[in-house]
PDB file of N, CA and C in Angstrom:
ATOM      1  N   UNK A  13       6.186 -24.557  67.345  1.00 56.00           N
ATOM      2  CA  UNK A  13       6.524 -24.965  66.426  1.00 56.00           C
ATOM      3  C   UNK A  13       8.028 -25.334  65.669  1.00 56.00           C
ATOM      4  N   UNK A  14       8.026 -26.327  65.387  1.00 62.00           N
ATOM      5  CA  UNK A  14       9.151 -27.491  65.227  1.00 62.00           C
ATOM      6  C   UNK A  14       9.440 -27.185  63.658  1.00 62.00           C
ATOM      7  N   UNK A  15      10.524 -26.118  63.267  1.00 59.00           N
ATOM      8  CA  UNK A  15      11.218 -26.434  61.523  1.00 59.00           C
ATOM      9  C   UNK A  15      11.677 -27.597  61.241  1.00 59.00           C
ATOM     10  N   UNK A  16      11.390 -27.893  60.109  1.00 64.00           N
ATOM     11  CA  UNK A  16      11.648 -29.665  59.974  1.00 64.00           C
ATOM     12  C   UNK A  16      12.695 -28.879  58.227  1.00 64.00           C
ATOM     13  N   UNK A  17      12.735 -27.677  57.791  1.00 60.00           N
ATOM     14  CA  UNK A  17      13.510 -27.062  56.839  1.00 60.00           C
ATOM     15  C   UNK A  17      14.127 -25.877  56.791  1.00 60.00           C
ATOM     16  N   UNK A  18      15.406 -25.452  56.984  1.00 61.00           N
ATOM     17  CA  UNK A  18      16.546 -24.307  57.521  1.00 61.00           C
ATOM     18  C   UNK A  18      15.907 -23.428  55.805  1.00 61.00           C
ATOM     19  N   UNK A  19      15.505 -22.833  55.477  1.00 62.00           N
ATOM     20  CA  UNK A  19      15.363 -22.366  54.174  1.00 62.00           C
ATOM     21  C   UNK A  19      16.349 -20.989  54.326  1.00 62.00           C
ATOM     22  N   UNK A  20      17.057 -20.609  54.894  1.00 69.00           N
ATOM     23  CA  UNK A  20      18.074 -19.701  55.117  1.00 69.00           C
ATOM     24  C   UNK A  20      19.508 -20.274  55.033  1.00 69.00           C
ATOM     25  N   UNK A  21      19.654 -21.393  54.690  1.00 65.00           N
ATOM     26  CA  UNK A  21      20.913 -22.016  55.340  1.00 65.00           C
ATOM     27  C   UNK A  21      21.660 -22.388  53.860  1.00 65.00           C
ATOM     28  N   UNK A  22      20.963 -22.472  52.784  1.00 69.00           N
ATOM     29  CA  UNK A  22      21.150 -22.350  51.274  1.00 69.00           C
ATOM     30  C   UNK A  22      20.636 -21.244  50.705  1.00 69.00           C
ATOM     31  N   UNK A  23      21.712 -20.780  50.068  1.00 72.00           N
ATOM     32  CA  UNK A  23      21.360 -19.298  48.986  1.00 72.00           C
ATOM     33  C   UNK A  23      21.840 -20.004  47.504  1.00 72.00           C
ATOM     34  N   UNK A  24      20.600 -19.411  47.326  1.00 65.00           N
ATOM     35  CA  UNK A  24      21.240 -19.759  45.025  1.00 65.00           C
ATOM     36  C   UNK A  24      21.648 -19.331  44.750  1.00 65.00           C
ATOM     37  N   UNK A  25      21.966 -20.012  43.401  1.00 67.00           N
ATOM     38  CA  UNK A  25      22.923 -19.925  42.510  1.00 67.00           C
ATOM     39  C   UNK A  25      22.474 -18.050  41.864  1.00 67.00           C
ATOM     40  N   UNK A  26      24.232 -17.626  41.714  1.00 74.00           N
ATOM     41  CA  UNK A  26      23.551 -16.302  41.452  1.00 74.00           C
ATOM     42  C   UNK A  26      23.619 -16.380  39.473  1.00 74.00           C
ATOM     43  N   UNK A  27      22.481 -15.955  39.105  1.00 77.00           N
ATOM     44  CA  UNK A  27      22.328 -15.959  37.961  1.00 77.00           C
ATOM     45  C   UNK A  27      22.514 -14.571  36.919  1.00 77.00           C
ATOM     46  N   UNK A  28      22.958 -14.729  36.055  1.00 83.00           N
ATOM     47  CA  UNK A  28      23.451 -13.653  35.173  1.00 83.00           C
ATOM     48  C   UNK A  28      22.815 -13.478  34.113  1.00 83.00           C
ATOM     49  N   UNK A  29      22.637 -12.463  33.493  1.00 86.00           N
ATOM     50  CA  UNK A  29      22.465 -12.165  31.808  1.00 86.00           C
ATOM     51  C   UNK A  29      23.217 -13.524  31.118  1.00 86.00           C
ATOM     52  N   UNK A  30      24.720 -13.116  31.231  1.00 89.00           N
ATOM     53  CA  UNK A  30      25.232 -14.397  30.515  1.00 89.00           C
ATOM     54  C   UNK A  30      24.672 -15.123  30.273  1.00 89.00           C
ATOM     55  N   UNK A  31      25.058 -16.288  31.561  1.00 86.00           N
ATOM     56  CA  UNK A  31      24.185 -17.597  31.693  1.00 86.00           C
ATOM     57  C   UNK A  31      22.491 -17.605  31.485  1.00 86.00           C
ATOM     58  N   UNK A  32      21.939 -16.420  31.085  1.00 87.00           N
ATOM     59  CA  UNK A  32      20.928 -16.812  30.707  1.00 87.00           C
ATOM     60  C   UNK A  32      20.922 -17.047  28.977  1.00 87.00           C
ATOM     61  N   UNK A  33      22.039 -15.764  28.548  1.00 92.00           N
ATOM     62  CA  UNK A  33      22.403 -16.111  27.152  1.00 92.00           C
ATOM     63  C   UNK A  33      22.973 -17.639  26.613  1.00 92.00           C
ATOM     64  N   UNK A  34      23.807 -17.585  27.413  1.00 91.00           N
ATOM     65  CA  UNK A  34      24.360 -19.104  26.758  1.00 91.00           C
ATOM     66  C   UNK A  34      23.622 -20.335  27.066  1.00 91.00           C
ATOM     67  N   UNK A  35      22.826 -20.360  27.939  1.00 90.00           N
ATOM     68  CA  UNK A  35      21.358 -21.466  28.142  1.00 90.00           C
ATOM     69  C   UNK A  35      20.284 -21.145  26.741  1.00 90.00           C
ATOM     70  N   UNK A  36      20.084 -19.987  26.438  1.00 92.00           N
ATOM     71  CA  UNK A  36      19.184 -19.872  25.084  1.00 92.00           C
ATOM     72  C   UNK A  36      19.917 -20.019  23.731  1.00 92.00           C
ATOM     73  N   UNK A  37      21.316 -19.902  24.259  1.00 94.00           N
ATOM     74  CA  UNK A  37      22.122 -20.106  22.924  1.00 94.00           C
ATOM     75  C   UNK A  37      21.951 -21.452  22.427  1.00 94.00           C
ATOM     76  N   UNK A  38      21.992 -22.446  23.756  1.00 91.00           N
ATOM     77  CA  UNK A  38      22.218 -24.070  24.110  1.00 91.00           C
ATOM     78  C   UNK A  38      21.133 -24.525  23.404  1.00 91.00           C
ATOM     79  N   UNK A  39      19.772 -23.728  23.951  1.00 94.00           N
ATOM     80  CA  UNK A  39      18.593 -24.237  23.478  1.00 94.00           C
ATOM     81  C   UNK A  39      18.379 -23.924  22.202  1.00 94.00           C
ATOM     82  N   UNK A  40      18.708 -23.400  21.120  1.00 95.00           N
ATOM     83  CA  UNK A  40      18.493 -22.656  20.306  1.00 95.00           C
ATOM     84  C   UNK A  40      18.794 -23.560  19.438  1.00 95.00           C
ATOM     85  N   UNK A  41      20.248 -23.779  19.631  1.00 92.00           N
ATOM     86  CA  UNK A  41      21.433 -25.315  18.893  1.00 92.00           C
ATOM     87  C   UNK A  41      20.521 -26.235  18.918  1.00 92.00           C
ATOM     88  N   UNK A  42      19.786 -26.467  20.430  1.00 91.00           N
ATOM     89  CA  UNK A  42      19.541 -28.579  19.923  1.00 91.00           C
ATOM     90  C   UNK A  42      18.051 -28.212  19.241  1.00 91.00           C
ATOM     91  N   UNK A  43      17.534 -27.014  19.514  1.00 94.00           N
ATOM     92  CA  UNK A  43      16.456 -27.383  18.559  1.00 94.00           C
ATOM     93  C   UNK A  43      16.716 -27.008  16.476  1.00 94.00           C
ATOM     94  N   UNK A  44      17.520 -26.580  16.357  1.00 94.00           N
ATOM     95  CA  UNK A  44      18.116 -26.628  15.053  1.00 94.00           C
ATOM     96  C   UNK A  44      19.032 -27.688  14.470  1.00 94.00           C
ATOM     97  N   UNK A  45      19.358 -28.291  15.139  1.00 88.00           N
ATOM     98  CA  UNK A  45      20.532 -29.595  15.175  1.00 88.00           C
ATOM     99  C   UNK A  45      18.929 -31.070  15.409  1.00 88.00           C
ATOM    100  N   UNK A  46      18.366 -30.458  16.173  1.00 91.00           N
ATOM    101  CA  UNK A  46      16.682 -31.282  15.897  1.00 91.00           C
ATOM    102  C   UNK A  46      15.967 -31.287  14.380  1.00 91.00           C
ATOM    103  N   UNK A  47      15.887 -30.240  13.991  1.00 94.00           N
ATOM    104  CA  UNK A  47      14.972 -29.829  12.288  1.00 94.00           C
ATOM    105  C   UNK A  47      16.161 -30.361  11.568  1.00 94.00           C
ATOM    106  N   UNK A  48      17.749 -30.134  11.289  1.00 91.00           N
ATOM    107  CA  UNK A  48      18.467 -30.665  10.483  1.00 91.00           C
ATOM    108  C   UNK A  48      18.419 -32.252  10.532  1.00 91.00           C
ATOM    109  N   UNK A  49      18.424 -32.840  11.639  1.00 89.00           N
ATOM    110  CA  UNK A  49      18.048 -33.988  11.633  1.00 89.00           C
ATOM    111  C   UNK A  49      17.229 -34.410  11.299  1.00 89.00           C
ATOM    112  N   UNK A  50      15.594 -33.935  11.330  1.00 92.00           N
ATOM    113  CA  UNK A  50      14.467 -34.595  10.609  1.00 92.00           C
ATOM    114  C   UNK A  50      14.540 -34.361   9.338  1.00 92.00           C
ATOM    115  N   UNK A  51      15.156 -33.137   8.934  1.00 94.00           N
ATOM    116  CA  UNK A  51      15.468 -32.907   7.674  1.00 94.00           C
ATOM    117  C   UNK A  51      15.806 -33.884   6.751  1.00 94.00           C
ATOM    118  N   UNK A  52      17.542 -34.442   7.113  1.00 91.00           N
ATOM    119  CA  UNK A  52      18.421 -35.452   6.435  1.00 91.00           C
ATOM    120  C   UNK A  52      17.695 -36.822   6.688  1.00 91.00           C
ATOM    121  N   UNK A  53      16.791 -37.115   7.840  1.00 92.00           N
ATOM    122  CA  UNK A  53      16.173 -38.619   7.713  1.00 92.00           C
ATOM    123  C   UNK A  53      14.827 -38.424   6.595  1.00 92.00           C
ATOM    124  N   UNK A  54      14.469 -37.383   6.722  1.00 94.00           N
ATOM    125  CA  UNK A  54      12.895 -37.064   5.459  1.00 94.00           C
ATOM    126  C   UNK A  54      14.108 -37.153   4.499  1.00 94.00           C
ATOM    127  N   UNK A  55      15.230 -36.863   3.821  1.00 94.00           N
ATOM    128  CA  UNK A  55      15.948 -36.947   2.923  1.00 94.00           C
ATOM    129  C   UNK A  55      15.828 -38.529   2.422  1.00 94.00           C
ATOM    130  N   UNK A  56      16.310 -38.875   3.643  1.00 94.00           N
ATOM    131  CA  UNK A  56      16.887 -40.517   3.486  1.00 94.00           C
ATOM    132  C   UNK A  56      15.703 -41.106   2.949  1.00 94.00           C
ATOM    133  N   UNK A  57      14.104 -40.920   3.487  1.00 95.00           N
ATOM    134  CA  UNK A  57      13.276 -42.141   4.072  1.00 95.00           C
ATOM    135  C   UNK A  57      13.011 -41.224   2.054  1.00 95.00           C
ATOM    136  N   UNK A  58      12.851 -40.279   1.619  1.00 95.00           N
ATOM    137  CA  UNK A  58      12.490 -40.476   0.296  1.00 95.00           C
ATOM    138  C   UNK A  58      13.624 -41.131  -0.746  1.00 95.00           C
ATOM    139  N   UNK A  59      14.733 -40.344  -0.497  1.00 94.00           N
ATOM    140  CA  UNK A  59      15.469 -41.700  -1.529  1.00 94.00           C
ATOM    141  C   UNK A  59      15.308 -42.704  -1.812  1.00 94.00           C
ATOM    142  N   UNK A  60      15.092 -43.410  -0.681  1.00 95.00           N
ATOM    143  CA  UNK A  60      15.056 -45.117   0.040  1.00 95.00           C
ATOM    144  C   UNK A  60      13.407 -45.391  -1.402  1.00 95.00           C
ATOM    145  N   UNK A  61      12.727 -44.540  -1.038  1.00 95.00           N
ATOM    146  CA  UNK A  61      11.215 -44.902  -1.624  1.00 95.00           C
ATOM    147  C   UNK A  61      11.693 -44.657  -3.460  1.00 95.00           C
ATOM    148  N   UNK A  62      12.472 -43.585  -3.485  1.00 95.00           N
ATOM    149  CA  UNK A  62      12.195 -43.332  -5.164  1.00 95.00           C
ATOM    150  C   UNK A  62      13.338 -44.391  -5.609  1.00 95.00           C
ATOM    151  N   UNK A  63      14.433 -44.894  -5.224  1.00 94.00           N
ATOM    152  CA  UNK A  63      15.067 -45.713  -5.214  1.00 94.00           C
ATOM    153  C   UNK A  63      14.735 -47.101  -5.526  1.00 94.00           C
ATOM    154  N   UNK A  64      13.344 -47.539  -4.538  1.00 94.00           N
ATOM    155  CA  UNK A  64      12.277 -48.567  -4.775  1.00 94.00           C
ATOM    156  C   UNK A  64      11.337 -48.398  -6.252  1.00 94.00           C
ATOM    157  N   UNK A  65      11.103 -47.114  -6.202  1.00 95.00           N
ATOM    158  CA  UNK A  65      10.362 -46.890  -7.740  1.00 95.00           C
ATOM    159  C   UNK A  65      10.916 -47.319  -8.307  1.00 95.00           C
ATOM    160  N   UNK A  66      11.712 -46.749  -8.734  1.00 93.00           N
ATOM    161  CA  UNK A  66      12.594 -46.771  -9.920  1.00 93.00           C
ATOM    162  C   UNK A  66      12.896 -48.258 -10.485  1.00 93.00           C
ATOM    163  N   UNK A  67      13.735 -49.082  -9.329  1.00 93.00           N
ATOM    164  CA  UNK A  67      14.043 -50.561  -9.365  1.00 93.00           C
ATOM    165  C   UNK A  67      13.374 -50.592 -10.672  1.00 93.00           C
ATOM    166  N   UNK A  68      12.226 -51.153 -11.060  1.00 94.00           N
ATOM    167  CA  UNK A  68      11.752 -52.415 -11.879  1.00 94.00           C
ATOM    168  C   UNK A  68      11.942 -51.300 -13.467  1.00 94.00           C
ATOM    169  N   UNK A  69      12.019 -50.651 -13.668  1.00 95.00           N
ATOM    170  CA  UNK A  69      12.351 -49.567 -14.815  1.00 95.00           C
ATOM    171  C   UNK A  69      13.947 -48.701 -15.017  1.00 95.00           C
ATOM    172  N   UNK A  70      14.341 -48.385 -13.959  1.00 94.00           N
ATOM    173  CA  UNK A  70      16.277 -47.845 -13.865  1.00 94.00           C
ATOM    174  C   UNK A  70      16.644 -48.325 -12.428  1.00 94.00           C
ATOM    175  N   UNK A  71      17.107 -49.829 -13.360  1.00 94.00           N
ATOM    176  CA  UNK A  71      18.041 -50.025 -12.106  1.00 94.00           C
ATOM    177  C   UNK A  71      19.623 -49.420 -11.922  1.00 94.00           C
ATOM    178  N   UNK A  72      19.367 -49.017 -12.682  1.00 95.00           N
ATOM    179  CA  UNK A  72      21.275 -48.149 -12.131  1.00 95.00           C
ATOM    180  C   UNK A  72      21.158 -46.744 -11.202  1.00 95.00           C
ATOM    181  N   UNK A  73      19.606 -46.088 -11.793  1.00 94.00           N
ATOM    182  CA  UNK A  73      19.363 -44.907 -10.701  1.00 94.00           C
ATOM    183  C   UNK A  73      18.973 -45.382  -9.501  1.00 94.00           C
ATOM    184  N   UNK A  74      18.346 -46.235  -9.119  1.00 94.00           N
ATOM    185  CA  UNK A  74      17.796 -47.242  -7.904  1.00 94.00           C
ATOM    186  C   UNK A  74      18.899 -47.315  -7.371  1.00 94.00           C
ATOM    187  N   UNK A  75      19.959 -47.978  -7.874  1.00 95.00           N
ATOM    188  CA  UNK A  75      21.304 -48.384  -7.255  1.00 95.00           C
ATOM    189  C   UNK A  75      21.846 -47.259  -6.848  1.00 95.00           C
ATOM    190  N   UNK A  76      22.087 -46.019  -7.388  1.00 95.00           N
ATOM    191  CA  UNK A  76      22.681 -45.415  -7.154  1.00 95.00           C
ATOM    192  C   UNK A  76      21.961 -44.090  -5.862  1.00 95.00           C
ATOM    193  N   UNK A  77      20.555 -44.289  -6.321  1.00 93.00           N
ATOM    194  CA  UNK A  77      19.573 -44.035  -5.325  1.00 93.00           C
ATOM    195  C   UNK A  77      19.960 -44.460  -3.986  1.00 93.00           C
ATOM    196  N   UNK A  78      20.163 -46.073  -3.892  1.00 94.00           N
ATOM    197  CA  UNK A  78      20.129 -46.546  -2.564  1.00 94.00           C
ATOM    198  C   UNK A  78      21.463 -46.724  -1.810  1.00 94.00           C
ATOM    199  N   UNK A  79      22.959 -46.447  -2.710  1.00 94.00           N
ATOM    200  CA  UNK A  79      24.008 -46.757  -2.581  1.00 94.00           C
ATOM    201  C   UNK A  79      24.478 -45.466  -1.973  1.00 94.00           C
ATOM    202  N   UNK A  80      23.609 -43.900  -2.288  1.00 94.00           N
ATOM    203  CA  UNK A  80      23.666 -42.817  -1.528  1.00 94.00           C
ATOM    204  C   UNK A  80      23.680 -42.749  -0.302  1.00 94.00           C
ATOM    205  N   UNK A  81      22.223 -43.479   0.266  1.00 94.00           N
ATOM    206  CA  UNK A  81      21.372 -43.435   1.038  1.00 94.00           C
ATOM    207  C   UNK A  81      22.275 -44.570   2.347  1.00 94.00           C
ATOM    208  N   UNK A  82      23.156 -45.326   1.848  1.00 94.00           N
ATOM    209  CA  UNK A  82      23.840 -46.448   2.248  1.00 94.00           C
ATOM    210  C   UNK A  82      25.250 -45.399   2.944  1.00 94.00           C
ATOM    211  N   UNK A  83      25.576 -45.053   1.922  1.00 95.00           N
ATOM    212  CA  UNK A  83      27.226 -43.924   2.380  1.00 95.00           C
ATOM    213  C   UNK A  83      27.021 -43.369   3.323  1.00 95.00           C
ATOM    214  N   UNK A  84      25.522 -42.058   3.194  1.00 92.00           N
ATOM    215  CA  UNK A  84      25.429 -41.344   3.858  1.00 92.00           C
ATOM    216  C   UNK A  84      25.254 -41.333   5.571  1.00 92.00           C
ATOM    217  N   UNK A  85      24.235 -43.131   5.463  1.00 91.00           N
ATOM    218  CA  UNK A  85      24.515 -42.894   6.898  1.00 91.00           C
ATOM    219  C   UNK A  85      24.885 -43.352   7.434  1.00 91.00           C
ATOM    220  N   UNK A  86      26.042 -44.278   6.764  1.00 93.00           N
ATOM    221  CA  UNK A  86      27.386 -44.687   7.659  1.00 93.00           C
ATOM    222  C   UNK A  86      27.915 -43.279   8.225  1.00 93.00           C
ATOM    223  N   UNK A  87      27.980 -42.313   6.380  1.00 91.00           N
ATOM    224  CA  UNK A  87      29.134 -41.043   7.402  1.00 91.00           C
ATOM    225  C   UNK A  87      28.344 -40.321   8.171  1.00 91.00           C
ATOM    226  N   UNK A  88      26.789 -40.472   8.003  1.00 87.00           N
ATOM    227  CA  UNK A  88      26.271 -39.232   9.733  1.00 87.00           C
ATOM    228  C   UNK A  88      26.401 -40.186  10.954  1.00 87.00           C
ATOM    229  N   UNK A  89      26.438 -41.919  10.691  1.00 88.00           N
ATOM    230  CA  UNK A  89      26.783 -42.747  12.032  1.00 88.00           C
ATOM    231  C   UNK A  89      28.324 -42.106  12.496  1.00 88.00           C
ATOM    232  N   UNK A  90      29.076 -42.260  11.476  1.00 90.00           N
ATOM    233  CA  UNK A  90      30.764 -42.067  12.173  1.00 90.00           C
ATOM    234  C   UNK A  90      31.128 -40.809  12.783  1.00 90.00           C
ATOM    235  N   UNK A  91      29.944 -39.990  11.449  1.00 87.00           N
ATOM    236  CA  UNK A  91      30.059 -38.187  12.196  1.00 87.00           C
ATOM    237  C   UNK A  91      29.443 -38.660  14.145  1.00 87.00           C
ATOM    238  N   UNK A  92      28.541 -38.777  13.716  1.00 85.00           N
ATOM    239  CA  UNK A  92      27.856 -39.324  15.219  1.00 85.00           C
ATOM    240  C   UNK A  92      28.508 -39.648  16.249  1.00 85.00           C
ATOM    241  N   UNK A  93      29.114 -40.891  15.924  1.00 88.00           N
ATOM    242  CA  UNK A  93      30.417 -41.652  17.078  1.00 88.00           C
ATOM    243  C   UNK A  93      31.627 -40.117  17.509  1.00 88.00           C
ATOM    244  N   UNK A  94      32.034 -39.892  16.595  1.00 89.00           N
ATOM    245  CA  UNK A  94      33.118 -39.155  16.644  1.00 89.00           C
ATOM    246  C   UNK A  94      32.892 -37.610  17.540  1.00 89.00           C
ATOM    247  N   UNK A  95      31.421 -37.242  17.441  1.00 83.00           N
ATOM    248  CA  UNK A  95      31.260 -35.940  17.662  1.00 83.00           C
ATOM    249  C   UNK A  95      30.702 -36.874  19.338  1.00 83.00           C
ATOM    250  N   UNK A  96      30.241 -37.690  19.493  1.00 83.00           N
ATOM    251  CA  UNK A  96      30.056 -38.349  21.263  1.00 83.00           C
ATOM    252  C   UNK A  96      31.179 -38.075  21.550  1.00 83.00           C
ATOM    253  N   UNK A  97      32.279 -38.904  20.965  1.00 81.00           N
ATOM    254  CA  UNK A  97      33.668 -39.196  21.155  1.00 81.00           C
ATOM    255  C   UNK A  97      34.325 -37.958  22.042  1.00 81.00           C
ATOM    256  N   UNK A  98      34.496 -37.105  21.092  1.00 74.00           N
ATOM    257  CA  UNK A  98      34.909 -35.711  21.755  1.00 74.00           C
ATOM    258  C   UNK A  98      34.202 -34.886  22.688  1.00 74.00           C
ATOM    259  N   UNK A  99      32.924 -35.134  22.753  1.00 72.00           N
ATOM    260  CA  UNK A  99      32.294 -34.571  23.547  1.00 72.00           C
ATOM    261  C   UNK A  99      32.631 -34.792  24.998  1.00 72.00           C
ATOM    262  N   UNK A 100      32.441 -36.605  25.181  1.00 75.00           N
ATOM    263  CA  UNK A 100      33.261 -37.189  26.288  1.00 75.00           C
ATOM    264  C   UNK A 100      34.491 -36.419  27.121  1.00 75.00           C
ATOM    265  N   UNK A 101      35.155 -36.704  26.065  1.00 73.00           N
ATOM    266  CA  UNK A 101      36.269 -36.193  26.276  1.00 73.00           C
ATOM    267  C   UNK A 101      36.821 -34.695  27.103  1.00 73.00           C
ATOM    268  N   UNK A 102      35.668 -33.630  25.978  1.00 71.00           N
ATOM    269  CA  UNK A 102      35.411 -32.375  27.011  1.00 71.00           C
ATOM    270  C   UNK A 102      35.316 -32.202  28.139  1.00 71.00           C
ATOM    271  N   UNK A 103      33.978 -33.280  28.483  1.00 64.00           N
ATOM    272  CA  UNK A 103      33.285 -33.333  30.076  1.00 64.00           C
ATOM    273  C   UNK A 103      34.156 -33.266  30.734  1.00 64.00           C
TER     274      UNK A 103
END
């Protein structure tokens, strides 16, 4: 019988408890980041809707809500760009 694969030529990498814990921590951090991002997005949407609802009766409050959303989105985008740049430099 002709074997096409040599299963003994390659050894699997050594897996340690530290490596497993680091992977679990990385996954937990990603999950927490996703939850925080969704919460921030929900807050932004709520503030935009609140600003649109308040526009006819309270224009100053609506302007404050919409201005806060714009500044917050710009700051979040800037923070994401800086984080990505640092992450690329570290890799």
